[in-house]
Coordinates of C-alpha atoms (C1' of nucleotides) in Angstrom, one line a residue:
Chain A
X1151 CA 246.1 -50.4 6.4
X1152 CA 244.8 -50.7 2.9
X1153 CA 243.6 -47.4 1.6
X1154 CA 240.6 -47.7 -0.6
X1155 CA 241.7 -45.4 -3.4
X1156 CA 245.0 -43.9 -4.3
X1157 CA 245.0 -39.6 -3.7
X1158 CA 245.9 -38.8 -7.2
X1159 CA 246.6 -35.0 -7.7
X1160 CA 243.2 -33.5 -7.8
X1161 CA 240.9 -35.3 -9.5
X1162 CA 238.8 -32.0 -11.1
X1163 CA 242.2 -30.3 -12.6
X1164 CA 243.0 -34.6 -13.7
X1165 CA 239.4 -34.4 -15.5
X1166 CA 240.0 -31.5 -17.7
X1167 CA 241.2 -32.0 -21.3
X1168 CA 244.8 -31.2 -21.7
X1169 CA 243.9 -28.1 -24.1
X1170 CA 241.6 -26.8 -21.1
X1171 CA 243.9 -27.2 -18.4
X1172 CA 246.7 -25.5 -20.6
X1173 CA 244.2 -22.4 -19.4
X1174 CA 244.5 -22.5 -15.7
X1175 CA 247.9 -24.3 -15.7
X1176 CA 250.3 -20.7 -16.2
X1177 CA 248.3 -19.3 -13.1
X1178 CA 248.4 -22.0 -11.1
X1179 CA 250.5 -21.8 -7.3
X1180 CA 251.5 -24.6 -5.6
X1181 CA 250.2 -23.6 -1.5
X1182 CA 250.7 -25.2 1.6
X1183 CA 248.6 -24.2 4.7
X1184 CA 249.1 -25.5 8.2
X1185 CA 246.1 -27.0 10.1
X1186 CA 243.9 -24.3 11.3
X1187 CA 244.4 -21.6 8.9
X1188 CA 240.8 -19.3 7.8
X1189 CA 240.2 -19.0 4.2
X1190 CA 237.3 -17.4 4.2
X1191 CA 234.4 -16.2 6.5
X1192 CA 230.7 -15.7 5.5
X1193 CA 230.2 -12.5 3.6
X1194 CA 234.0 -12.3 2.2
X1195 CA 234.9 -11.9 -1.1
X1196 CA 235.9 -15.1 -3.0
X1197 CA 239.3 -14.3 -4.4
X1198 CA 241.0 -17.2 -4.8
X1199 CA 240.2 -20.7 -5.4
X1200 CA 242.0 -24.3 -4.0
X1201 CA 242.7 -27.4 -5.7
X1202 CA 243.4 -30.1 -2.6
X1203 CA 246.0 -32.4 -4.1
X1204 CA 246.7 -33.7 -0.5
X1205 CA 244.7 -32.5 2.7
X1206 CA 240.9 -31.5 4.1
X1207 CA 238.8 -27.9 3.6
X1208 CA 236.0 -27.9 6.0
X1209 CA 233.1 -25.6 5.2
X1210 CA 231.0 -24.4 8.6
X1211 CA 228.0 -22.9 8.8
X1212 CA 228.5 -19.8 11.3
X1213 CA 225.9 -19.0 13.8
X1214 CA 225.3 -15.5 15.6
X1215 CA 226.3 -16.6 18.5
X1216 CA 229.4 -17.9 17.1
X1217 CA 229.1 -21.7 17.1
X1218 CA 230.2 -22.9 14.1
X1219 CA 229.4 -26.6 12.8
X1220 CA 230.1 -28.5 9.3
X1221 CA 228.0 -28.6 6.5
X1222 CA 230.7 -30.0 3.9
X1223 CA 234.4 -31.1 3.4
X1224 CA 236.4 -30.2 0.1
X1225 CA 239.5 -32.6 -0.6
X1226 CA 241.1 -33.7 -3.5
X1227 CA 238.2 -34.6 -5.2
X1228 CA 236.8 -30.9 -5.2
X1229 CA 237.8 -27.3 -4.7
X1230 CA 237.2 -24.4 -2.9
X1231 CA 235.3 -21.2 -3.9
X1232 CA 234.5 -23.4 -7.7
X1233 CA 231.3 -21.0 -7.9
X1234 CA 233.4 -17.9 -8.0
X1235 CA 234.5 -19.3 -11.5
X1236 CA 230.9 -18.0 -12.9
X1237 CA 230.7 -14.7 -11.7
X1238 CA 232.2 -12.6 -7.9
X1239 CA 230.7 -14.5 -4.9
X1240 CA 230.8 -14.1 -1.4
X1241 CA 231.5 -17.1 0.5
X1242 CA 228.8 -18.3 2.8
X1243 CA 230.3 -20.4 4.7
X1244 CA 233.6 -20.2 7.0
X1245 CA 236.6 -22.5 5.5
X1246 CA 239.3 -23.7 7.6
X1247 CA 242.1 -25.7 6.5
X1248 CA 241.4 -29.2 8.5
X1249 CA 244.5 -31.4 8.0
X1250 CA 247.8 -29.8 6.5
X1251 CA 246.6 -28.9 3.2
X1252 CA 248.7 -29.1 0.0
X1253 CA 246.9 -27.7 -3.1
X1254 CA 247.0 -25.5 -6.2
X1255 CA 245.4 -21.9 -6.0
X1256 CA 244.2 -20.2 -8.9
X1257 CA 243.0 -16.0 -8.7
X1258 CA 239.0 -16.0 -9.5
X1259 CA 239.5 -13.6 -12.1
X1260 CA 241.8 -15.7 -14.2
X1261 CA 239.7 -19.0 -13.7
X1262 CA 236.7 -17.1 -14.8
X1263 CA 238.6 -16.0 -17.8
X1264 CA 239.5 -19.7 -18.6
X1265 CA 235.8 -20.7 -17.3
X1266 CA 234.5 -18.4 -20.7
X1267 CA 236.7 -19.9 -23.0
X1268 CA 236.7 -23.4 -22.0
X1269 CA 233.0 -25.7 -22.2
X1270 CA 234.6 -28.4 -20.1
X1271 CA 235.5 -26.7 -17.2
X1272 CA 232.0 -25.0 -17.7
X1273 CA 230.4 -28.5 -16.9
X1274 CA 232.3 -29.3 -14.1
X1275 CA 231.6 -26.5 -12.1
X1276 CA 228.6 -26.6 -12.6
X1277 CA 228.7 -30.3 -11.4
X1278 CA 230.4 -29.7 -8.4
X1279 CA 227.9 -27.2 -7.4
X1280 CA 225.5 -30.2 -7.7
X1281 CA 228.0 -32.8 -6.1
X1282 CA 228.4 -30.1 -3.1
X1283 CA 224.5 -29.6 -2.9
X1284 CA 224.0 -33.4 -2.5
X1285 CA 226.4 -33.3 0.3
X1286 CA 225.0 -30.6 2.2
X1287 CA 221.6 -31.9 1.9
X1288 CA 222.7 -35.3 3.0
X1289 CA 224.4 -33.6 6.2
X1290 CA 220.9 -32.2 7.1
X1291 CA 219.2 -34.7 7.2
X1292 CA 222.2 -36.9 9.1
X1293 CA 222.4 -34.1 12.0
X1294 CA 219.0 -34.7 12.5
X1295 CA 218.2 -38.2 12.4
X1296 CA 221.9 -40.1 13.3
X1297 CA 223.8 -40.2 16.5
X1298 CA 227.0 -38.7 17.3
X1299 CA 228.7 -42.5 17.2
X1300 CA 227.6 -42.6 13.4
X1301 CA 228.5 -39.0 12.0
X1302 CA 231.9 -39.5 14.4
X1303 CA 232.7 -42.6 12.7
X1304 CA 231.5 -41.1 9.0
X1305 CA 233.7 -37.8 9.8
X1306 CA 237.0 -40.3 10.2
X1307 CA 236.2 -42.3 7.1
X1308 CA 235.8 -39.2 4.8
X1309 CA 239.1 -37.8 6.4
X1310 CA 240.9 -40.7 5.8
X1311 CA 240.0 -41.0 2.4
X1312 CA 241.2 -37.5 1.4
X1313 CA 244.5 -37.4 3.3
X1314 CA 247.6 -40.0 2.9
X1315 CA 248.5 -41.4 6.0
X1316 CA 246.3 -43.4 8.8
X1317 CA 247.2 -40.8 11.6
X1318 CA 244.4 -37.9 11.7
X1319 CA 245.4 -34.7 14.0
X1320 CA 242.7 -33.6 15.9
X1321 CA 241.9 -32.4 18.8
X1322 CA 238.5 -33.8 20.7
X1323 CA 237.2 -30.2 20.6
X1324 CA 238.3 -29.3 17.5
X1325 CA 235.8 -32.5 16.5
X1326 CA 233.7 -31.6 18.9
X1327 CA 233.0 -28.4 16.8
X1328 CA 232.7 -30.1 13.8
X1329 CA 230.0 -32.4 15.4
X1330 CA 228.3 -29.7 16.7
X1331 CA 228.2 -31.6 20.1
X1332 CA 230.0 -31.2 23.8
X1333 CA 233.1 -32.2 24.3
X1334 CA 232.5 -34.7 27.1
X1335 CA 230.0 -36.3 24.4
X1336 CA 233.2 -36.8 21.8
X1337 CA 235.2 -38.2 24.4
X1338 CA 232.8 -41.1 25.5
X1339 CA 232.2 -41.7 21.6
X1340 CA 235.9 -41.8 21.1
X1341 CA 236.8 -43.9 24.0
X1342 CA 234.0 -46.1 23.4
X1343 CA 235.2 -46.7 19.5
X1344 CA 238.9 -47.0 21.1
X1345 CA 237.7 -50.1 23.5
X1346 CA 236.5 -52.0 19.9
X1347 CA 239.8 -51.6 18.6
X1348 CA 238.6 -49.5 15.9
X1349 CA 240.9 -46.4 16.6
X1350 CA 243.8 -45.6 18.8
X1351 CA 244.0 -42.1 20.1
X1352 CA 246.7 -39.9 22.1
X1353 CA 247.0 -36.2 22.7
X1354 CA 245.3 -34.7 19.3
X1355 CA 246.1 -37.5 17.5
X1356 CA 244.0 -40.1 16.3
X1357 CA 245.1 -43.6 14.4
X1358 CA 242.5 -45.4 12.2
X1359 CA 243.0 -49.1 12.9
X1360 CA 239.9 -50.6 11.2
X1361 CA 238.0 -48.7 8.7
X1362 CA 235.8 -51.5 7.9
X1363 CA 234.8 -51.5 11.0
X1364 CA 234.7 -48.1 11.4
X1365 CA 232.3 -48.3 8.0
X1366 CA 230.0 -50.7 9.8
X1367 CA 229.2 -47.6 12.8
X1368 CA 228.6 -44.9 10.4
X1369 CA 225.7 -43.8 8.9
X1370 CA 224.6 -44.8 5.3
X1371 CA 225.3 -41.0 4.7
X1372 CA 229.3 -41.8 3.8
X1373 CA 228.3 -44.3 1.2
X1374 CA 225.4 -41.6 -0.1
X1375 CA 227.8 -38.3 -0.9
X1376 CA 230.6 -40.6 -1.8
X1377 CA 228.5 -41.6 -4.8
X1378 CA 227.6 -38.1 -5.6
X1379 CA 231.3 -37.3 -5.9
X1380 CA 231.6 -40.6 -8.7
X1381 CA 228.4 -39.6 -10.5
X1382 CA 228.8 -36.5 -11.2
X1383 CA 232.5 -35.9 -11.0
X1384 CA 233.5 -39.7 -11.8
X1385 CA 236.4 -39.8 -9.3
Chain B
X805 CA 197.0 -10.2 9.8
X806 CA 199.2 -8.1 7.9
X807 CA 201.6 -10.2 5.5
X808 CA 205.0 -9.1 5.2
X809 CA 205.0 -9.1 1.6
X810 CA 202.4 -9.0 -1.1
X811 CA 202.5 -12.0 -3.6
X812 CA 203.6 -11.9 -6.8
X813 CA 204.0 -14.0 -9.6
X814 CA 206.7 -16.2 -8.9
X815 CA 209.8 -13.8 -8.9
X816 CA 212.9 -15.6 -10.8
X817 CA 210.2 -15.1 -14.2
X818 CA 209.3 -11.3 -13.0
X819 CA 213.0 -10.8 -13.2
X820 CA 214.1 -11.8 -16.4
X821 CA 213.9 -8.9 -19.3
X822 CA 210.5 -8.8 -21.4
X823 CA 213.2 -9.8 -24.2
X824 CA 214.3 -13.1 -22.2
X825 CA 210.9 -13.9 -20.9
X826 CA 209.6 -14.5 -24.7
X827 CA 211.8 -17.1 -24.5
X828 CA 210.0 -19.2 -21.6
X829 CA 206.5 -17.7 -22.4
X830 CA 205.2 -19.9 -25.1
X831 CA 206.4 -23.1 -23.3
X832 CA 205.0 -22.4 -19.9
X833 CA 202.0 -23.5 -18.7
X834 CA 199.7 -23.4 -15.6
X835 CA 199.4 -26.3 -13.3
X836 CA 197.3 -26.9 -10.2
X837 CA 198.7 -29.1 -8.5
X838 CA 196.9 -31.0 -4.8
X839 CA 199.1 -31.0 -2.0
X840 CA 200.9 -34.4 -1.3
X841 CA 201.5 -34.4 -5.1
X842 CA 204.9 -36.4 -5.9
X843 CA 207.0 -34.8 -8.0
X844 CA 210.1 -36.0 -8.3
X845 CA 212.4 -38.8 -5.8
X846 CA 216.2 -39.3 -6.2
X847 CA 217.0 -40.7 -9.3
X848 CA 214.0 -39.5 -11.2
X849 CA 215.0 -37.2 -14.7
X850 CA 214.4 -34.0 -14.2
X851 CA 211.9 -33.6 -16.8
X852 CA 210.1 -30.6 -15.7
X853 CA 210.8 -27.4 -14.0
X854 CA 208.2 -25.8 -11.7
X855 CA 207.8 -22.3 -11.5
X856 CA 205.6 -21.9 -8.4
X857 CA 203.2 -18.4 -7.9
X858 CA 201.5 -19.3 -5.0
X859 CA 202.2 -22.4 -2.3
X860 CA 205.1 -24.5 -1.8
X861 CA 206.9 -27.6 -2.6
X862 CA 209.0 -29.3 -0.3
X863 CA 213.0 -31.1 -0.8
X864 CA 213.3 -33.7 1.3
X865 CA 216.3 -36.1 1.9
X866 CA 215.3 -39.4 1.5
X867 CA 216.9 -42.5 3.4
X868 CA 217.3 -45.9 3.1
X869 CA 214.8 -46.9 5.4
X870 CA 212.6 -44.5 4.4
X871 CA 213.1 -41.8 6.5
X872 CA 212.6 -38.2 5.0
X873 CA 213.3 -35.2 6.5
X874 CA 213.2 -31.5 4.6
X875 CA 216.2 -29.9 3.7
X876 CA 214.4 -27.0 2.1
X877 CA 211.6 -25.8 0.4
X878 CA 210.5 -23.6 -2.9
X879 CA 208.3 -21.0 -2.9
X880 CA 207.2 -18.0 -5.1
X881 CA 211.0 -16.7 -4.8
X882 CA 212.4 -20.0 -6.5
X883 CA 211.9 -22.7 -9.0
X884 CA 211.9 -26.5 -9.1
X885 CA 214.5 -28.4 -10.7
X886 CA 215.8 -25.5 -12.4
X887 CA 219.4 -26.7 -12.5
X888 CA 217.9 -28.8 -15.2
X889 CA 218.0 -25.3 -17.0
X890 CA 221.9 -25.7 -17.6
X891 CA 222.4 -30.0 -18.1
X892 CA 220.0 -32.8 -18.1
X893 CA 219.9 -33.8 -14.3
X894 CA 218.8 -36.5 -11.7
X895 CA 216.8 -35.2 -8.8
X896 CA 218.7 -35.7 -5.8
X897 CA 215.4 -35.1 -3.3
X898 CA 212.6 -36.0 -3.1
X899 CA 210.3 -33.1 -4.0
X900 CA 206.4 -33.3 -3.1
X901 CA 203.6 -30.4 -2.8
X902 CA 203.4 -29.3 0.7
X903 CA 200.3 -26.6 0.2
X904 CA 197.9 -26.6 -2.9
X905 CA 200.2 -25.7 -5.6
X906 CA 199.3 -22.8 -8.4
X907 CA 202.9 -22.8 -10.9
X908 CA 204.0 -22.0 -14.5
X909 CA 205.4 -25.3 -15.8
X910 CA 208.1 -25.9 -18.6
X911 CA 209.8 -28.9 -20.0
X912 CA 213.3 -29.0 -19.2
X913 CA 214.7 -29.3 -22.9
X914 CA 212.2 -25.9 -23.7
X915 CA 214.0 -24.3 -20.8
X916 CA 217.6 -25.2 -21.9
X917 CA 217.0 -23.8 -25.0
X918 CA 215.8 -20.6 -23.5
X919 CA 219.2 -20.8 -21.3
X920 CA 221.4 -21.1 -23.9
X921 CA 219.5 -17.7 -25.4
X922 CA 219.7 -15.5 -22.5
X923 CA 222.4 -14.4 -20.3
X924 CA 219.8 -13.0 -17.8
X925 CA 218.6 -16.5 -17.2
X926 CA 221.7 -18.5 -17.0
X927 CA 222.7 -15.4 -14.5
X928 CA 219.1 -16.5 -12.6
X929 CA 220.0 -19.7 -12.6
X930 CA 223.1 -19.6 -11.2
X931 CA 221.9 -17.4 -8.4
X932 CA 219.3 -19.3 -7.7
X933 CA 221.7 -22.1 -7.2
X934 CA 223.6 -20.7 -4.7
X935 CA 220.6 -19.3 -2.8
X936 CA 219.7 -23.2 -2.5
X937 CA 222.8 -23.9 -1.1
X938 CA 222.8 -21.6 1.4
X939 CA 219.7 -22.7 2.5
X940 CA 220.6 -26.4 2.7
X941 CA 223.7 -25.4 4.9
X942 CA 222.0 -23.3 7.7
X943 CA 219.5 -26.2 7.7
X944 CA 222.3 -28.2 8.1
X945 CA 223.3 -26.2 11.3
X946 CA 219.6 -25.7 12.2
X947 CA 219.2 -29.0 12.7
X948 CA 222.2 -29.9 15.0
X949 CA 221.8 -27.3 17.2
X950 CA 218.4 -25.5 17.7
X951 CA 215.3 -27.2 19.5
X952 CA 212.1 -28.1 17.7
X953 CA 210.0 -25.2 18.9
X954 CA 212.7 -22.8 17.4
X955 CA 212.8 -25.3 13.7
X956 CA 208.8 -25.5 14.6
X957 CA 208.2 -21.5 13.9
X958 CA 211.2 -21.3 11.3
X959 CA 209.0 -23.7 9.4
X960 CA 205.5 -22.0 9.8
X961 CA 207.0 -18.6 8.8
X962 CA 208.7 -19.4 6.0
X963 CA 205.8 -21.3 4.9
X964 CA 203.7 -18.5 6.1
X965 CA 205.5 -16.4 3.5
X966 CA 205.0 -18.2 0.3
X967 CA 201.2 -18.5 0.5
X968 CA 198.2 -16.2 0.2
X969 CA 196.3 -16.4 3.7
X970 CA 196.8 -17.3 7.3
X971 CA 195.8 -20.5 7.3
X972 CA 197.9 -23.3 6.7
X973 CA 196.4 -27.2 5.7
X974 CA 199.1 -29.4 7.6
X975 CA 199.0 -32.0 10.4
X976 CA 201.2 -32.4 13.0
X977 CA 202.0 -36.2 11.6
X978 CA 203.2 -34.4 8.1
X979 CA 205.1 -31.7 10.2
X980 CA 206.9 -34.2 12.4
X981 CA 208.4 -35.7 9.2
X982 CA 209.3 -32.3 7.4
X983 CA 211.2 -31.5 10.8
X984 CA 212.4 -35.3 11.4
X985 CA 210.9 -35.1 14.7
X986 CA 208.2 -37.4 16.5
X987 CA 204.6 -36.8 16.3
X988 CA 204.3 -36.4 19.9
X989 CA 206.9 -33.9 20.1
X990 CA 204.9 -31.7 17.8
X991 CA 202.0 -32.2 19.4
X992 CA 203.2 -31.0 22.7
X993 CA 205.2 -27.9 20.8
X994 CA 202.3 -27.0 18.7
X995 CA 200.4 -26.9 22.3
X996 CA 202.5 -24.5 23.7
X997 CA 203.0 -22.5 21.0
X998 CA 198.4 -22.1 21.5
X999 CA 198.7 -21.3 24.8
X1000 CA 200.9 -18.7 24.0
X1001 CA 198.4 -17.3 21.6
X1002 CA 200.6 -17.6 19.0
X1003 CA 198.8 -20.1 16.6
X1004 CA 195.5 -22.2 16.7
X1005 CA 194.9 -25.2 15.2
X1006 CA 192.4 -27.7 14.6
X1007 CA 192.3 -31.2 13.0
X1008 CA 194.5 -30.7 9.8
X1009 CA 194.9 -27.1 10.3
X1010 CA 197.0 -24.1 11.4
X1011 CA 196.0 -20.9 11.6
X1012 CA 199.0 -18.1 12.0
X1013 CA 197.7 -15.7 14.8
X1014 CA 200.5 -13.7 15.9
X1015 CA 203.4 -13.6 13.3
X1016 CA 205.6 -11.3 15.7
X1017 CA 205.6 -13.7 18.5
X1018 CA 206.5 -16.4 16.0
X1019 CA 209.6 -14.8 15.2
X1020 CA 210.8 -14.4 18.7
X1021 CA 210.8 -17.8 19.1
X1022 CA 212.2 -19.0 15.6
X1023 CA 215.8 -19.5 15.6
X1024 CA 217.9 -16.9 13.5
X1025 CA 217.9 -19.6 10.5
X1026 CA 214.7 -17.6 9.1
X1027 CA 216.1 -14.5 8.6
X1028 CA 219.1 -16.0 7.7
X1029 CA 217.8 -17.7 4.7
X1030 CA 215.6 -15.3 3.8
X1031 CA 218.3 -12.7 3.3
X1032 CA 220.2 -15.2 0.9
X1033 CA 217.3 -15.1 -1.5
X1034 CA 217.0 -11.4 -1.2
X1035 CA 221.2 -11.0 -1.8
X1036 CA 221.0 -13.4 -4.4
X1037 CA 218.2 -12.5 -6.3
X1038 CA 217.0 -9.4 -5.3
X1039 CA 213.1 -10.0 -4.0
Chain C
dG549 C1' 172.6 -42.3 11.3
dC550 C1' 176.3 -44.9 11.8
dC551 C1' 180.8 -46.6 10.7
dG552 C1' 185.6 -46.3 10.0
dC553 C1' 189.6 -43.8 9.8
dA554 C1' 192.6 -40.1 10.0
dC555 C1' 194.1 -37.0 13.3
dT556 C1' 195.0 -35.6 18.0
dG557 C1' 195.8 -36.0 23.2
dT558 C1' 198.2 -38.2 26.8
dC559 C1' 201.1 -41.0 29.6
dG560 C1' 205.3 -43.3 31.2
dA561 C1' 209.6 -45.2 30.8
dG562 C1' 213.9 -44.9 28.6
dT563 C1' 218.0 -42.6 26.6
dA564 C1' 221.1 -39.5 24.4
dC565 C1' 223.1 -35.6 25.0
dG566 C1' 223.7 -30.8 27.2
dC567 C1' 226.0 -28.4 30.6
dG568 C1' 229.1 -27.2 34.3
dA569 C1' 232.7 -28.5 37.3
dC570 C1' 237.0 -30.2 38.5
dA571 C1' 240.9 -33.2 38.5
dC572 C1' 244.5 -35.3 35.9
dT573 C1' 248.4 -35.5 32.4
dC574 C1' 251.2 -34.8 28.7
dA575 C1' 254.1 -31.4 26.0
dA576 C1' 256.4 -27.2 25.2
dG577 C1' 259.0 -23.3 26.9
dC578 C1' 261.9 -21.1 30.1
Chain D
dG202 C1' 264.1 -28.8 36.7
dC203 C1' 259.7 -26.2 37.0
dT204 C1' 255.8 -23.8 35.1
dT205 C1' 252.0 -23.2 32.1
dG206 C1' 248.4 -24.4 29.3
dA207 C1' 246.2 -27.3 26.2
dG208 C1' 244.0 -31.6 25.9
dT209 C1' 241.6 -35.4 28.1
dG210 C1' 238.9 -38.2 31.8
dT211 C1' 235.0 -38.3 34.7
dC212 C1' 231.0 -37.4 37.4
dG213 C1' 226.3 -35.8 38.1
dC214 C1' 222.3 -33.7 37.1
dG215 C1' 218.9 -31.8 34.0
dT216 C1' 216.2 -32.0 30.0
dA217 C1' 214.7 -32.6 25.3
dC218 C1' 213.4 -35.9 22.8
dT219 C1' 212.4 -41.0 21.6
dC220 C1' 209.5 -44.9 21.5
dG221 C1' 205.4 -47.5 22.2
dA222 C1' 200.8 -47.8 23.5
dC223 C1' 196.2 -46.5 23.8
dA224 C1' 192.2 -43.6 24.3
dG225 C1' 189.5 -39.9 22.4
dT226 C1' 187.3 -37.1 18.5
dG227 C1' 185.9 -34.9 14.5
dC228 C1' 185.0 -35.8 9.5
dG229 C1' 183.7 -38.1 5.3
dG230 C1' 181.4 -42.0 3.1
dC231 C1' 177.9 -45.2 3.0

DNA sequence: GCCGCACTGTCGAGTACGCGACACTCAAGC
DNA sequence: GCTTGAGTGTCGCGTACTCGACAGTGCGGC
């Protein structure tokens, strides 16, 4: 398989002039977090902040009655907790590493420090705020208007893009989750896509065998937040 | 019927210091503004910024075949476009006037200016942000998992909120769009929801009649939002 | 007064998905 | 080897909502 783009490191720290980065870079820490690990829940204190160089962050919107679905992904092309930057935040969504995550984590305090001394990390927080909005307005609109098939197929291809191989670990109920649908309703979905040849699944694993086909199912809503991203991050 | 809260001017301008608001006062002017009113679509400059008192305007998600569907709304507590405040920006919604419309208006250059000045706004500002965010993401979650009667009371509440009486100028044709719903399917919710004595409504019009009841049967997403705005910025 | 249109009411068929139950199977651990 | 449990397959029923069609009805304009 041909991936689309190469995964760079990530592309926010690759954007920043060398005299800004020189800023962050001292208090940088290499991390890497196995599948499943919490970052944060809603109401915590943002503390920290990750750069993805290699790996997925889903953001969920948790419910009372403890379903949780996703209203966003952060990969390379983004980071987690970016608003803590400007001043303390709580996070107000739950984030849970997605695929084994590799990325570079900075305390909030000492990016806020570099955020007041440096104009061009200013701007691109501020648009990755935006580039994060678009996405989560985009989602609203998708889980109300597209089926299951069409988010199921967009949720690979953003997956795939942000991680560097064309096996995916996942679980049917993990996805299931993420969907915001039954189980039983992931399985016919998956089984169905399987059957066209389109992806190859085994026990929590799941092989992408033809993303263009796999573009052709989803919803224009892929195509929609991946131009955010290049507009207003230019990734 | 009691309101929950009595209207004010819009809230993010009561907030700023006498000092800061000099700033914005000379540039701000009153607009009335008819309800259907276009404001703004994805793409379009952001060349105003709407400060509404009373009424609402609506963000909807636009798609490619011309779907729209809300992914929130702004209200007394919130402004329009005001991330325009920090950078010249694209809207990424589609914004139109949902009730008549009385707002302070300021061009976006006048307000930058005026950003640049005060910390208290650019604090605003970046609050307000975030309160927008986290009201996208719960809709995000609203709309894969609660039914339309639940969505159909969020929507009349918070709606509810942000205007001065209990009557609300909306058909069910309009409503099944905001909530990305058929028309029928409103009809027969908005039936109900009469013979339950909850709201009445005639051609074009909703009256609220029992706000409690409303409640009960909106989904948790109401208060949820609401308390972001009140975390965030305090009203 | 009448016309035309926007808005609402209703009906029926079709479907996507929820929800619960249970059986099967692979993988890891002992 | 056997056990255990997590992950998957499948079935069936129920329901919320879609989709299209058409018939009423109040309101504004002429």
């Amino acid at each position: 398989m041909q991936r689309p783009v190469p995964l760079a490191q990530n592309s926010l720290l690759d954007a920043l002039p060398t005299g800004d980065h020189a800023f962050l870079a001292p208090h940088l820490i290499q991390v890497e977090l196995e599948r499943g690990r919490l970052l944060y829940d809603p109401g915590d204190a943002i503390d920290h902040v990750y750069f993805p160089h290699d790996g997925v962050i889903s953001l969920m919107t948790l419910m009372e009655n403890g379903a949780a679905i996703e209203s966003s992904t952060i990969g390379p092309e983004g980071a987690l907790g970016l608003m803590a930057a400007v001043a303390p935040r709580q996070s107000l969504s739950r984030a849970i590493v997605q695929t084994p995550l590799r990325a570079a984590r900075i305390g909030a305090e000492r990016l806020h420090e570099a955020w007041e001394r440096s104009p061009a990390l200013r701007d691109l927080v501020d648009r990755h705020g935006e580039a994060l909005y678009g996405h989560a307005i985009q989602s609203v609109a998708c889980n109300a208007l597209h089926s299951v098939e069409a988010r199921f197929c967009r949720w690979l291809l953003t997956c795939h893009d942000r991680i560097s191989t064309d096996t995916i670990a996942l679980t049917q109920e993990f996805l299931a989750d993420m969907l915001g649908v039954q189980r039983t309703t992931v399985t016919a979905v998956a089984r169905s896509l399987q059957d066209k040849g389109l992806i190859r699944y085994r026990r929590g694993v799941v092989d992408i065998m033809d993303r263009a086909g796999l573009q052709a199912l989803a919803c224009e809503c892929y195509g929609v937040i991946r131009n955010h991203y290049h507009r207003l991050l230019g990734t």
